[in-house]
Tab-separated table of C-alpha atoms and ligand atoms in Angstrom:
chain	number	residue	atom	x	y	z
A	1137	MET	CA	53.030	-31.142	18.419
A	1138	ALA	CA	51.422	-28.087	19.985
A	1139	LYS	CA	47.793	-28.378	20.979
A	1140	LEU	CA	44.871	-26.197	20.029
A	1141	THR	CA	44.255	-23.781	22.923
A	1142	VAL	CA	41.330	-21.684	24.106
A	1143	LYS	CA	42.947	-18.716	22.338
A	1144	ASP	CA	42.318	-20.437	18.991
A	1145	LEU	CA	38.586	-20.809	19.591
A	1146	ASN	CA	35.554	-18.685	18.903
A	1147	VAL	CA	33.504	-19.319	22.030
A	1148	ARG	CA	31.056	-16.407	21.966
A	1149	GLY	CA	27.616	-17.598	23.008
A	1150	LYS	CA	28.794	-21.230	22.959
A	1151	ARG	CA	28.565	-23.719	25.792
A	1152	VAL	CA	32.095	-24.697	26.768
A	1153	LEU	CA	32.650	-27.728	28.978
A	1154	VAL	CA	35.872	-27.173	30.914
A	1155	ARG	CA	37.558	-30.012	32.815
A	1156	VAL	CA	39.489	-28.572	35.740
A	1157	ASP	CA	41.494	-30.255	38.510
A	1158	TYR	CA	39.827	-29.040	41.690
A	1159	ASN	CA	41.041	-32.033	43.670
A	1160	VAL	CA	42.108	-29.758	46.500
A	1161	PRO	CA	43.003	-30.683	50.093
A	1162	MET	CA	40.009	-30.169	52.404
A	1163	GLU	CA	39.416	-30.540	56.074
A	1164	GLU	CA	36.303	-30.628	58.267
A	1165	LYS	CA	35.976	-27.645	60.588
A	1166	ASP	CA	32.840	-27.173	62.725
A	1167	GLY	CA	30.873	-29.514	60.480
A	1168	GLN	CA	31.912	-27.712	57.276
A	1169	MET	CA	34.422	-28.770	54.650
A	1170	VAL	CA	37.118	-26.108	54.350
A	1171	ILE	CA	39.677	-25.818	51.549
A	1172	ASN	CA	43.248	-25.902	52.872
A	1173	ASP	CA	45.063	-24.962	49.701
A	1174	ALA	CA	43.315	-23.286	46.768
A	1175	THR	CA	46.318	-23.218	44.411
A	1176	ARG	CA	44.686	-25.513	41.882
A	1177	ILE	CA	41.582	-23.299	41.799
A	1178	HIS	CA	43.676	-20.145	41.537
A	1179	GLU	CA	45.659	-21.503	38.600
A	1180	THR	CA	42.508	-21.951	36.497
A	1181	LEU	CA	41.439	-18.298	36.823
A	1182	PRO	CA	43.207	-17.080	33.641
A	1183	THR	CA	41.342	-19.648	31.523
A	1184	LEU	CA	38.012	-18.860	33.157
A	1185	GLU	CA	38.466	-15.096	32.912
A	1186	PHE	CA	39.443	-15.469	29.277
A	1187	LEU	CA	36.348	-17.554	28.484
A	1188	VAL	CA	34.028	-15.231	30.395
A	1189	ASN	CA	35.450	-12.164	28.634
A	1190	GLN	CA	34.927	-13.888	25.307
A	1191	GLY	CA	31.266	-14.451	26.148
A	1192	ALA	CA	31.363	-18.214	26.621
A	1193	LYS	CA	28.827	-20.099	28.729
A	1194	VAL	CA	31.186	-21.981	31.012
A	1195	ILE	CA	30.387	-25.398	32.467
A	1196	LEU	CA	33.054	-26.704	34.833
A	1197	MET	CA	33.519	-30.327	35.701
A	1198	ALA	CA	35.941	-31.854	38.175
A	1199	HIS	CA	36.545	-34.691	40.598
A	1200	LEU	CA	37.286	-34.576	44.299
A	1201	GLY	CA	38.925	-37.464	46.106
A	1202	ARG	CA	38.068	-41.062	45.324
A	1203	PRO	CA	34.380	-41.620	46.231
A	1204	LYS	CA	34.299	-44.772	44.046
A	1205	GLY	CA	30.888	-44.230	42.507
A	1206	GLN	CA	29.118	-43.213	45.733
A	1207	ARG	CA	27.680	-39.839	46.719
A	1208	ASP	CA	29.788	-38.706	49.670
A	1209	SER	CA	28.902	-35.286	51.078
A	1210	SER	CA	32.438	-34.765	52.389
A	1211	LEU	CA	33.621	-34.958	48.761
A	1212	SER	CA	31.087	-32.530	47.322
A	1213	LEU	CA	32.421	-29.735	45.113
A	1214	ARG	CA	29.895	-27.250	46.543
A	1215	PRO	CA	32.503	-25.505	48.775
A	1216	VAL	CA	34.701	-25.141	45.686
A	1217	ALA	CA	31.953	-23.213	43.870
A	1218	ALA	CA	31.820	-20.725	46.758
A	1219	LYS	CA	35.602	-20.392	46.847
A	1220	LEU	CA	35.802	-19.928	43.084
A	1221	ALA	CA	33.099	-17.240	43.163
A	1222	ASP	CA	35.140	-15.450	45.835
A	1223	MET	CA	38.317	-15.633	43.813
A	1224	LEU	CA	36.698	-14.566	40.539
A	1225	GLY	CA	34.530	-11.895	42.086
A	1226	ARG	CA	31.507	-13.138	40.165
A	1227	PRO	CA	28.750	-15.691	40.810
A	1228	VAL	CA	29.413	-19.362	40.208
A	1229	ALA	CA	26.312	-21.515	40.018
A	1230	PHE	CA	26.422	-25.075	41.351
A	1231	VAL	CA	24.284	-28.074	40.492
A	1232	ASP	CA	24.380	-31.190	42.689
A	1233	ASP	CA	24.844	-33.641	39.805
A	1234	CYS	CA	26.990	-33.839	36.693
A	1235	SER	CA	24.645	-35.366	34.109
A	1236	GLY	CA	20.980	-35.955	33.426
A	1237	ASP	CA	17.848	-33.824	32.928
A	1238	LYS	CA	18.378	-31.356	35.754
A	1239	VAL	CA	21.939	-30.623	34.681
A	1240	GLU	CA	20.978	-30.311	31.016
A	1241	LYS	CA	18.213	-27.893	31.918
A	1242	THR	CA	20.515	-25.736	34.071
A	1243	ALA	CA	23.191	-25.734	31.373
A	1244	GLY	CA	20.575	-24.757	28.798
A	1245	LEU	CA	19.657	-21.620	30.762
A	1246	LEU	CA	23.227	-20.262	30.926
A	1247	GLN	CA	23.883	-16.804	29.484
A	1248	PRO	CA	27.181	-15.659	27.942
A	1249	GLY	CA	29.681	-15.057	30.757
A	1250	ASP	CA	27.877	-17.359	33.225
A	1251	ILE	CA	29.770	-20.074	35.085
A	1252	LEU	CA	28.296	-23.332	36.339
A	1253	LEU	CA	30.188	-25.941	38.368
A	1254	LEU	CA	28.901	-29.511	38.230
A	1255	GLU	CA	29.049	-31.976	41.134
A	1256	ASN	CA	31.925	-34.453	41.547
A	1257	VAL	CA	32.073	-36.648	38.421
A	1258	ARG	CA	33.426	-39.527	40.513
A	1259	TYR	CA	30.035	-39.959	42.193
A	1260	TYR	CA	29.520	-42.188	39.142
A	1261	ASN	CA	31.578	-45.350	38.549
A	1262	GLU	CA	31.199	-44.662	34.838
A	1263	GLU	CA	33.649	-41.755	35.180
A	1264	GLU	CA	36.732	-43.812	36.055
A	1265	ALA	CA	35.554	-46.642	33.798
A	1266	ASN	CA	35.561	-44.129	30.925
A	1267	ASP	CA	32.113	-45.454	30.044
A	1268	PRO	CA	31.112	-44.355	26.511
A	1269	ALA	CA	27.431	-43.759	27.391
A	1270	PHE	CA	28.451	-41.575	30.339
A	1271	ALA	CA	30.873	-39.639	28.109
A	1272	GLU	CA	27.963	-39.082	25.681
A	1273	LYS	CA	25.870	-37.660	28.531
A	1274	LEU	CA	28.620	-35.234	29.509
A	1275	ALA	CA	29.168	-34.263	25.879
A	1276	LYS	CA	25.457	-33.418	25.538
A	1277	LEU	CA	26.001	-30.414	27.791
A	1278	ALA	CA	28.270	-28.435	25.494
A	1279	ASP	CA	29.487	-27.436	22.043
A	1280	ILE	CA	33.181	-27.189	22.850
A	1281	TYR	CA	35.513	-29.034	25.242
A	1282	VAL	CA	38.452	-27.469	27.050
A	1283	ASN	CA	40.822	-29.403	29.281
A	1284	ASP	CA	42.662	-27.346	31.898
A	1285	ALA	CA	43.115	-30.269	34.297
A	1286	PHE	CA	46.765	-31.134	33.766
A	1287	GLY	CA	46.826	-32.797	37.204
A	1288	ALA	CA	44.235	-35.351	36.059
A	1289	ALA	CA	45.411	-35.713	32.449
A	1290	HIS	CA	47.181	-39.010	33.196
A	1291	ARG	CA	43.760	-40.552	33.792
A	1292	ALA	CA	41.818	-41.908	30.816
A	1293	HIS	CA	38.448	-41.161	32.413
A	1294	ALA	CA	35.157	-40.049	30.862
A	1295	SER	CA	35.602	-36.378	31.806
A	1296	THR	CA	39.274	-36.232	30.803
A	1297	GLU	CA	39.302	-38.412	27.718
A	1298	GLY	CA	36.023	-40.030	26.632
A	1299	VAL	CA	34.040	-36.799	26.421
A	1300	ALA	CA	36.694	-35.173	24.205
A	1301	ARG	CA	36.464	-38.094	21.792
A	1302	VAL	CA	32.678	-37.731	21.590
A	1303	ILE	CA	32.777	-33.981	21.004
A	1304	ALA	CA	35.579	-34.288	18.419
A	1305	LYS	CA	33.657	-37.009	16.601
A	1306	ARG	CA	30.644	-34.814	16.145
A	1307	GLY	CA	32.888	-32.005	14.805
A	1308	GLY	CA	33.249	-29.985	18.039
A	1309	GLN	CA	36.555	-28.442	19.051
A	1310	CYS	CA	38.678	-29.831	21.905
A	1311	ALA	CA	41.360	-27.492	23.175
A	1312	ALA	CA	43.839	-27.005	26.004
A	1313	GLY	CA	43.195	-24.367	28.668
A	1314	LEU	CA	45.838	-21.787	29.534
A	1315	LEU	CA	47.051	-23.720	32.579
A	1316	MET	CA	47.327	-26.923	30.573
A	1317	GLU	CA	49.266	-24.977	27.942
A	1318	ARG	CA	51.712	-23.648	30.556
A	1319	GLU	CA	52.213	-27.086	32.115
A	1320	LEU	CA	53.017	-28.623	28.731
A	1321	LYS	CA	55.361	-25.731	27.936
A	1322	PHE	CA	57.387	-25.850	31.145
A	1323	LEU	CA	57.445	-29.587	31.846
A	1324	GLY	CA	57.699	-30.397	28.141
A	1325	ASP	CA	59.134	-27.896	25.632
A	1326	GLU	CA	61.393	-26.049	28.094
A	1327	LEU	CA	63.060	-29.298	29.148
A	1328	GLU	CA	63.461	-30.550	25.589
A	1329	ASN	CA	66.529	-28.330	24.971
A	1330	PRO	CA	67.313	-26.875	28.393
A	1331	ALA	CA	69.869	-24.086	28.870
A	1332	LYS	CA	72.976	-25.645	30.455
A	1333	PRO	CA	73.981	-26.518	33.046
A	1334	PHE	CA	70.759	-28.413	33.611
A	1335	VAL	CA	70.562	-29.562	37.222
A	1336	VAL	CA	67.894	-32.006	38.358
A	1337	ILE	CA	67.068	-32.426	42.041
A	1338	LEU	CA	65.104	-35.539	42.894
A	1339	GLY	CA	63.868	-36.532	46.302
A	1340	GLY	CA	60.999	-38.448	47.817
A	1341	ALA	CA	60.647	-41.833	49.382
A	1342	LYS	CA	60.822	-44.326	46.576
A	1343	VAL	CA	63.236	-45.125	43.782
A	1344	SER	CA	60.418	-47.062	42.125
A	1345	ASP	CA	58.345	-43.842	41.791
A	1346	LYS	CA	61.172	-41.923	40.156
A	1347	ILE	CA	63.294	-44.448	38.279
A	1348	LYS	CA	61.680	-43.830	34.882
A	1349	VAL	CA	62.056	-40.084	35.338
A	1350	ILE	CA	65.711	-40.577	36.325
A	1351	ASP	CA	66.265	-42.761	33.290
A	1352	ARG	CA	64.823	-40.148	30.938
A	1353	LEU	CA	66.534	-37.178	32.565
A	1354	LEU	CA	69.900	-38.915	32.362
A	1355	GLU	CA	69.626	-38.166	28.627
A	1356	LYS	CA	69.399	-34.410	29.258
A	1357	ALA	CA	70.830	-33.435	32.630
A	1358	ASP	CA	74.364	-32.336	33.507
A	1359	ALA	CA	73.872	-33.262	37.148
A	1360	ILE	CA	71.297	-35.181	39.163
A	1361	LEU	CA	71.197	-34.512	42.909
A	1362	ILE	CA	69.470	-37.181	44.973
A	1363	GLY	CA	67.769	-36.673	48.330
A	1364	GLY	CA	64.954	-38.152	50.385
A	1365	ALA	CA	64.625	-41.793	51.361
A	1366	MET	CA	65.483	-42.763	47.763
A	1367	THR	CA	69.067	-42.169	48.876
A	1368	TYR	CA	69.139	-45.300	51.007
A	1369	THR	CA	68.150	-47.639	48.196
A	1370	PHE	CA	71.033	-46.219	46.149
A	1371	ARG	CA	73.359	-46.597	49.158
A	1372	LEU	CA	72.221	-50.187	49.638
A	1373	ALA	CA	72.966	-50.810	45.963
A	1374	LEU	CA	76.520	-49.569	46.601
A	1375	GLY	CA	76.944	-51.936	49.546
A	1376	ALA	CA	76.531	-49.427	52.390
A	1377	LYS	CA	74.608	-50.030	55.623
A	1378	VAL	CA	71.305	-48.160	55.884
A	1379	GLY	CA	70.206	-48.974	59.450
A	1380	LYS	CA	66.438	-48.553	59.860
A	1381	SER	CA	66.105	-46.168	56.897
A	1382	LEU	CA	63.207	-46.547	54.484
A	1383	VAL	CA	64.516	-48.690	51.594
A	1384	GLU	CA	63.327	-50.769	48.676
A	1385	PRO	CA	65.696	-53.748	48.759
A	1386	ASP	CA	64.134	-55.139	45.576
A	1387	LYS	CA	65.029	-51.952	43.693
A	1388	THR	CA	68.806	-52.046	44.178
A	1389	ASP	CA	69.228	-53.495	40.665
A	1390	VAL	CA	67.464	-50.586	38.962
A	1391	ALA	CA	69.372	-48.179	41.218
A	1392	LYS	CA	72.663	-49.766	40.062
A	1393	LEU	CA	71.626	-49.508	36.413
A	1394	ALA	CA	70.884	-45.796	36.845
A	1395	LEU	CA	74.303	-45.259	38.432
A	1396	GLU	CA	75.978	-47.100	35.542
A	1397	LYS	CA	74.043	-45.151	32.938
A	1398	ALA	CA	75.019	-41.878	34.611
A	1399	LYS	CA	78.680	-42.878	34.497
A	1400	ALA	CA	78.498	-43.950	30.851
A	1401	ARG	CA	76.845	-40.676	29.858
A	1402	GLY	CA	79.135	-38.465	31.937
A	1403	VAL	CA	76.252	-37.169	34.060
A	1404	GLN	CA	77.241	-36.185	37.588
A	1405	PHE	CA	75.023	-38.299	39.812
A	1406	LEU	CA	75.276	-37.168	43.409
A	1407	LEU	CA	74.155	-38.997	46.512
A	1408	PRO	CA	74.275	-37.170	49.842
A	1409	SER	CA	77.721	-37.301	51.477
A	1410	ASP	CA	76.157	-36.886	54.919
A	1411	ASN	CA	72.711	-37.199	56.453
A	1412	MET	CA	70.628	-36.278	59.424
A	1413	VAL	CA	69.748	-39.485	61.210
A	1414	ALA	CA	67.416	-40.182	64.125
A	1415	THR	CA	66.509	-43.165	66.280
A	1416	PRO	CA	62.945	-44.398	65.793
A	1417	VAL	CA	61.241	-45.372	69.060
A	1418	LYS	CA	57.839	-47.025	69.418
A	1419	THR	CA	55.510	-45.150	71.784
A	1420	ASP	CA	52.337	-46.219	73.639
A	1421	LYS	CA	50.271	-43.823	71.520
A	1422	LEU	CA	48.248	-45.238	68.640
A	1423	ASN	CA	47.732	-43.535	65.281
A	1424	LYS	CA	44.431	-43.365	63.331
A	1425	LYS	CA	45.068	-46.835	61.923
A	1426	GLY	CA	45.593	-48.248	65.419
A	1427	LYS	CA	49.339	-48.705	64.919
A	1428	PRO	CA	51.876	-47.492	67.513
A	1429	VAL	CA	53.168	-43.990	66.839
A	1430	ILE	CA	56.918	-43.976	66.112
A	1431	GLU	CA	58.853	-41.049	67.486
A	1432	LEU	CA	62.124	-40.007	65.920
A	1433	THR	CA	64.551	-39.266	68.738
A	1434	ASN	CA	68.151	-38.070	69.104
A	1435	PRO	CA	68.617	-36.392	65.725
A	1436	ARG	CA	72.274	-35.958	64.734
A	1437	VAL	CA	74.479	-35.536	61.703
A	1438	ASN	CA	75.977	-38.744	60.362
A	1439	SER	CA	78.971	-38.070	58.121
A	1440	ASP	CA	79.642	-41.708	57.330
A	1441	VAL	CA	78.019	-43.462	54.350
A	1442	ASP	CA	77.040	-46.275	56.718
A	1443	ILE	CA	74.114	-45.643	59.061
A	1444	PRO	CA	74.193	-47.489	62.416
A	1445	ASP	CA	71.655	-50.297	62.928
A	1446	ALA	CA	69.373	-48.422	65.361
A	1447	GLU	CA	69.093	-45.230	63.314
A	1448	GLU	CA	67.410	-44.051	60.138
A	1449	GLY	CA	68.183	-41.302	57.636
A	1450	VAL	CA	65.718	-38.396	57.809
A	1451	ASP	CA	67.295	-35.497	55.863
A	1452	ILE	CA	70.406	-34.493	53.942
A	1453	GLY	CA	73.259	-33.205	56.110
A	1454	PRO	CA	75.118	-29.848	56.165
A	1455	ALA	CA	77.982	-30.905	53.861
A	1456	THR	CA	75.449	-32.144	51.301
A	1457	ILE	CA	73.476	-28.908	51.573
A	1458	LYS	CA	76.673	-27.023	50.738
A	1459	THR	CA	77.534	-29.217	47.742
A	1460	TYR	CA	73.975	-29.196	46.365
A	1461	THR	CA	73.678	-25.416	46.818
A	1462	ASP	CA	76.889	-24.920	44.787
A	1463	PHE	CA	75.520	-27.048	41.952
A	1464	ILE	CA	72.123	-25.339	42.007
A	1465	GLN	CA	73.613	-21.866	41.984
A	1466	LYS	CA	75.575	-22.572	38.801
A	1467	ALA	CA	72.556	-23.982	36.982
A	1468	LYS	CA	70.738	-22.295	34.103
A	1469	THR	CA	67.872	-24.781	34.162
A	1470	ILE	CA	66.624	-26.491	37.324
A	1471	LEU	CA	64.025	-29.196	37.691
A	1472	TRP	CA	63.078	-30.146	41.236
A	1473	ASN	CA	60.760	-32.950	42.298
A	1474	GLY	CA	60.550	-34.407	45.785
A	1475	PRO	CA	61.675	-33.300	49.263
A	1476	MET	CA	65.155	-33.973	50.702
A	1477	GLY	CA	63.858	-35.310	54.005
A	1478	ILE	CA	60.834	-35.637	56.287
A	1479	PHE	CA	60.095	-31.919	55.876
A	1480	GLU	CA	56.720	-32.092	57.651
A	1481	ASP	CA	58.834	-32.319	60.845
A	1482	PRO	CA	60.656	-28.970	61.283
A	1483	ARG	CA	63.721	-30.789	62.662
A	1484	PHE	CA	64.134	-32.559	59.322
A	1485	ALA	CA	63.051	-29.764	56.980
A	1486	VAL	CA	66.427	-28.012	56.884
A	1487	GLY	CA	67.693	-29.756	53.734
A	1488	THR	CA	64.473	-29.261	51.786
A	1489	PHE	CA	64.211	-25.575	52.715
A	1490	ALA	CA	67.906	-25.012	51.915
A	1491	VAL	CA	67.336	-26.489	48.459
A	1492	ALA	CA	64.238	-24.280	48.060
A	1493	ARG	CA	66.297	-21.187	48.912
A	1494	ALA	CA	69.103	-22.180	46.546
A	1495	VAL	CA	66.616	-22.712	43.709
A	1496	VAL	CA	65.058	-19.300	44.334
A	1497	GLU	CA	68.476	-17.650	44.456
A	1498	ALA	CA	69.598	-19.247	41.206
A	1499	THR	CA	66.366	-18.034	39.614
A	1500	ARG	CA	67.004	-14.487	40.750
A	1501	LYS	CA	70.791	-14.120	40.470
A	1502	ASN	CA	71.601	-16.507	37.676
A	1503	GLU	CA	68.381	-16.028	35.727
A	1504	ALA	CA	67.959	-19.779	35.827
A	1505	LYS	CA	64.663	-21.271	34.743
A	1506	SER	CA	63.374	-23.151	37.770
A	1507	ILE	CA	60.659	-25.700	37.245
A	1508	ILE	CA	59.080	-27.459	40.198
A	1509	GLY	CA	57.571	-30.797	39.292
A	1510	GLY	CA	54.557	-30.745	41.564
A	1511	GLY	CA	53.538	-32.641	44.694
A	1512	ASP	CA	55.553	-32.291	47.905
A	1513	SER	CA	58.225	-29.953	46.523
A	1514	VAL	CA	55.488	-27.431	45.713
A	1515	LYS	CA	54.147	-27.839	49.247
A	1516	ALA	CA	57.645	-27.278	50.652
A	1517	LEU	CA	58.148	-24.130	48.573
A	1518	ASN	CA	54.784	-22.758	49.606
A	1519	ASN	CA	55.451	-23.615	53.267
A	1520	SER	CA	58.696	-21.657	53.109
A	1521	GLY	CA	56.900	-18.692	51.520
A	1522	LEU	CA	58.990	-18.937	48.349
A	1523	GLY	CA	56.331	-20.297	46.020
A	1524	ASP	CA	56.076	-17.162	43.895
A	1525	GLN	CA	59.826	-16.902	43.351
A	1526	VAL	CA	60.414	-19.761	40.946
A	1527	THR	CA	59.723	-19.849	37.220
A	1528	PHE	CA	56.993	-22.476	37.296
A	1529	MET	CA	55.291	-24.792	39.785
A	1530	SER	CA	53.283	-27.675	38.374
A	1531	THR	CA	49.785	-28.354	39.671
A	1532	GLY	CA	50.250	-32.032	38.831
A	1533	GLY	CA	51.417	-34.808	41.138
A	1534	GLY	CA	51.239	-38.175	39.405
A	1535	ALA	CA	50.550	-36.410	36.110
A	1536	SER	CA	53.804	-34.437	36.173
A	1537	LEU	CA	55.809	-37.562	36.950
A	1538	GLU	CA	54.208	-39.511	34.102
A	1539	PHE	CA	54.716	-36.585	31.756
A	1540	LEU	CA	58.371	-36.233	32.782
A	1541	GLU	CA	58.780	-39.948	32.095
A	1542	GLY	CA	57.917	-39.084	28.501
A	1543	ARG	CA	54.546	-40.787	28.558
A	1544	VAL	CA	51.657	-39.574	26.472
A	1545	LEU	CA	48.911	-38.394	28.831
A	1546	PRO	CA	45.461	-39.569	27.646
A	1547	GLY	CA	43.859	-36.224	28.549
A	1548	VAL	CA	46.378	-34.412	26.367
A	1549	ALA	CA	46.282	-36.902	23.515
A	1550	ALA	CA	42.508	-36.408	23.214
A	1551	LEU	CA	42.903	-32.692	22.418
A	1552	ALA	CA	43.203	-31.424	18.859
A	1553	ASP	CA	46.638	-30.609	17.436
A	1554	ASN	CA	47.211	-27.067	16.322
A	1555	SER	CA	48.038	-27.683	12.705
B	2671	LIG	C1	45.730	-35.634	41.787
B	2671	LIG	O1	45.367	-35.053	42.815
B	2671	LIG	O2	46.836	-36.172	41.684
B	2671	LIG	C2	44.810	-35.614	40.606
B	2671	LIG	O3	43.723	-34.792	40.822
B	2671	LIG	C3	44.401	-37.012	40.240
B	2671	LIG	O4	43.705	-37.637	41.287
B	2671	LIG	P1	43.684	-39.221	41.379
B	2671	LIG	O5	45.088	-39.640	41.734
B	2671	LIG	O6	42.692	-39.566	42.441
B	2671	LIG	O7	43.311	-39.751	40.024
B	2672	LIG	MG1	47.106	-38.698	43.053
């Protein structure tokens, strides 16, 4: 059922508490925390501009990192307020707490069109515990609740779930923001009855992370193309040798079941026919955790399904790139989640970038709907400069996976239905 959205509300002069996902990658530079990727902030601008134009008093709340109930200055949202003000071209006030007298007073002074960002809600343990008293405190700040934090909607926390329950109980409205609405549309409705052929590309390290998504998509997809280290668990399940590749030996049973289900349903389930492999070598250097740095040496194409003992798979190979590109270019709907190899290393990024290009081309030439399921595949697309050339890129990581599994996200369930 469709959710109530900000467009259904009358927000003029009202205090609107908006949960956003500003959990953005940051880095310390010259003693300052600097935002590395502001996509998640950028994607909330339509909701914020809409609310401001409607004369709402906007109170933003968000989390950053996992401070576990402690104030941690490196996880303060203050730099986000500055960035947001820059992007919106209007002031964004910041208060260094998220509940209590000072916050209530500041919120009480807001004028229509003002924006206030509260400090990291995870400075309080009560947030992740979804503590009812804490949710009451947050709810005290506003008349209306809007959730635009799709990326955090799989968490049943006070700011994503509890507060909505409190506001709804006292007769206040709880609606989806415009980003939330788009996420639910593309990852949900659009994949319910996808235009065919529907091609799914799944990569990443672990079968265990993706098996439920695979299981669900086997009901809808015409073809599933597998890449990433997941490949080697499937290969192991089929009796091949995987050398030193990353594998989950205890997941070969679920891998086999997926292969059987694909066969029974007539879904083409493709594993790479060739791979890039490299030889891992321990060096004298130590990483941040004090463990020896492993260098990947002697990269080469391995066209055999078996990988020699000393080597590990690091990317899909050229023959696989060709096969996958052919499939992608015929697709009318494409869902992509997870890289094809260790794309952070340019030597092993070829497969992932080739898939990115094929997806973009299918979108342009074949008018395919291309939906990118968040996380590393979004990073890969952005790194290759192609991010704006697909139909939709999710801002969710874990949330998009859980949603694609068909699970009800607590942050979505807490919003009112549009009846
Ligand atoms: C994310 O970055 O995936 C979301 O913001 C959720 O963060 P969490 O995994 O720390 O709950
Ligand atoms: Mg996460």
